[in-house]
Amino acid sequence: MAAVTLTNVVKRFGSFEVVHGANIDIADGEFVVFVGPSGCGKSTLLRMIAGLEDISGGDIAIGGKVMNDVEAADRGIAMVFQSYALYPHMTVEQNLSFGLRMNGNPKADTDRRVKRAAEILRIDELMQRRPKQLSGGQRQRVAIGRAIVREPQVFLFDEPLSNLDAELRVQMRVEISRLHKELGVTMIYVTHDQTEAMTLADRIVVLKAGNVEQIGAPLDLYDDPANRFVAGFIGSPKMNFLSAKVVDTSNSAAIIELVNHGGARLRKPLRDAFPAIGAEIVLGVRPEHFFEAGEGDCDIPVKADVAEHLGSVSYVYANSGPEELIVEREASRQRASGDHFTVSIKAERSLLFDKAGARIR
Amino acid sequence: MRTQNATAYRFLTPYLLIFAIFWIWPIISSFIISFQATRTVPWRFAPAFNWGRLIGDPAFYNALKNTLLILVIQVPVMIALAIVMAVLLNSPLLKARGLYRFAFFAPVVVGEVAYSAVFRLMFSLDFGIVNKLLDSIGLPKVDWFSNVTPAMALIMIAVTWRWAGYNAIIILAGLQSIPEDVYEAATLDRVSRVKQFFHITLPLLKPVIVFCAVLSIIGTMQLFTEPFLITERGGPGGGTETLGLLLYRQGFRSLNFGYASAVAYTMAGLAITITLVQLWLMREPK
Ligand SMILES: Nc1ncnc2c1ncn2[C@@H]1O[C@H](COP(=O)(O)OP(=O)(O)O)[C@@H](O)[C@H]1O
Ligand SMILES: [Mg+2]
């Protein structure tokens, strides 16, 4: 059981800086997901926590102890690799017990730990097989089993589900969630898939190009993103971003005009900051926050371009000019390409960003 | 489908003809010749003539003993050396990797006669650099060419020099196919580098090592160049004569084709047998 604390963590490869001073506090027993687009430094952060990469600056502490110069094996962590990294020439049982056997762990204890891991992951019947003879999902279980056997204080997962097909991914996601409840230990999980992040995490760390953009509970990030990047990254389909211009500010609100939608106007109450009149800004509206005509504060007539019917919901790609909107509609199976309809935006169900992407509240 | 195949075979005919005349026929022919007395005109069928002689020929047993001795000592030493060289080549600390790779591979490309001449010079009793080095560190000079044991050692050193790098390059390819994260997983499992080598690297290299061993066994069974050129036709006094040399002596000096063919078949039979035993010993469990 251990908390993990990253203080101003920097990583450079040569002179190329890929992590620019990350500060992340992970509580004991918490499930934290690092999410961000490919190449943003998620794996690098995780590998620094694991001790597989040197730390160029700052401190990483596990269980209150600074680990910068501690050997990977002594950090009390276990890691599940994206490619599983199973020992190809060993049976599942040997894979699980290898580390313990190499360290002279008493056989009875090794057997007990291996048996327990096999039970937790339901891989008892596979113990004598080799990795080659396992399916992707089974390999994944063995890789997790090998981590469990170490009885670590912190589990690290690097995109563990990205090599699995969609159905298996959902299934394993549930299993990992269950595992976290069962073991109650700290887990740090890296993914580029925001759905995985939303479904698994107690808290999400959103990363972009080596910077921490926002840390928060999944629904907090969804409801209250700190900037346009987080707003766009969290949620599927993506949030719509509508170009707008401030035409007036009065009574702790801004009147904005949607420049690509026939000059439709919206009164957006603000709390902290008031953009200058004439400033170009961006209004963010999630697909599920377009209401029926007249229900909101600002109506926009649009024309359906393409409609995707998923059964429970439909996504209509619609436009009224150069800006395409994704509109979620429940049970609107009859909506077809070419239809004209009106969507309505509610001020409290939309977000305002300045030109640079920072949130205006 | 049928006509397609026929067309294909028509295009292949020139190659198949050459293959049949220069590969298949000699193999069959020498098998037949090995059952013939070839020192009489005309040759006549006499199964016991060559094979019977082989069984009782001290020269054959001498050559067989020398060949197997070289095989048993040189091949394992060379493979072990090749593994070490491959691991060093694969080290991330190594600078100028391409240069080393080329240097290791170069001996295979060097002409046999040239390399043998250089070896003769290097190991010569009075002028050779090897004896000079031995001398300079206070060891007695060795007469590499006049005594059987040093001469055998010289053959093994020469063969190892020529082929170790070649095998190292093959093993290097095997090393590079082992994914890095397997080692990272082992590091997290607190497995030392040495244990990683013996418990992960070596087992995963096994198929490549078996391949190299089989190639080397077949090569050594046919060993000819070094005892012919470096120790001057198996000298001293047949002390380094190999089966390949015996074959040459019988076939092309005494023109005793029947006996030479019998020796050739014995060599091939031994190579196949040893290889099969080797493959059986190193087979994958289950
Ligand atoms: N060993 C390395 N040497 C140099 N650059 C690296 C190395 N590993 C990763 N990088 C760079 O660091 C950045 C972050 O990589 P990574 O952490 O793997 O991203 P992610 O896991 O988020 O996709 C990338 O730009 C990548 O090219
Ligand atoms: Mg990654």
PDB file of C-alpha atoms and ligand atoms in Angstrom, chain A residues 42-44 82 158-159 190, ligand 2:
ATOM      1  CA  LYS A  42       2.601   8.755 -20.742  1.00  0.00           C
ATOM      2  CA  SER A  43       4.837   5.719 -21.073  1.00  0.00           C
ATOM      3  CA  THR A  44       7.891   7.752 -20.199  1.00  0.00           C
ATOM      4  CA  GLN A  82       1.608  -3.357 -23.603  1.00  0.00           C
ATOM      5  CA  ASP A 158       1.077   0.574 -19.943  1.00  0.00           C
ATOM      6  CA  GLU A 159      -1.771   0.398 -22.470  1.00  0.00           C
ATOM      7  CA  VAL A 190      -1.697   4.504 -19.057  1.00  0.00           C
TER       8      VAL A 190
HETATM    9 MG    MG C   2       3.255   4.595 -24.796  1.00  0.00          MG
END
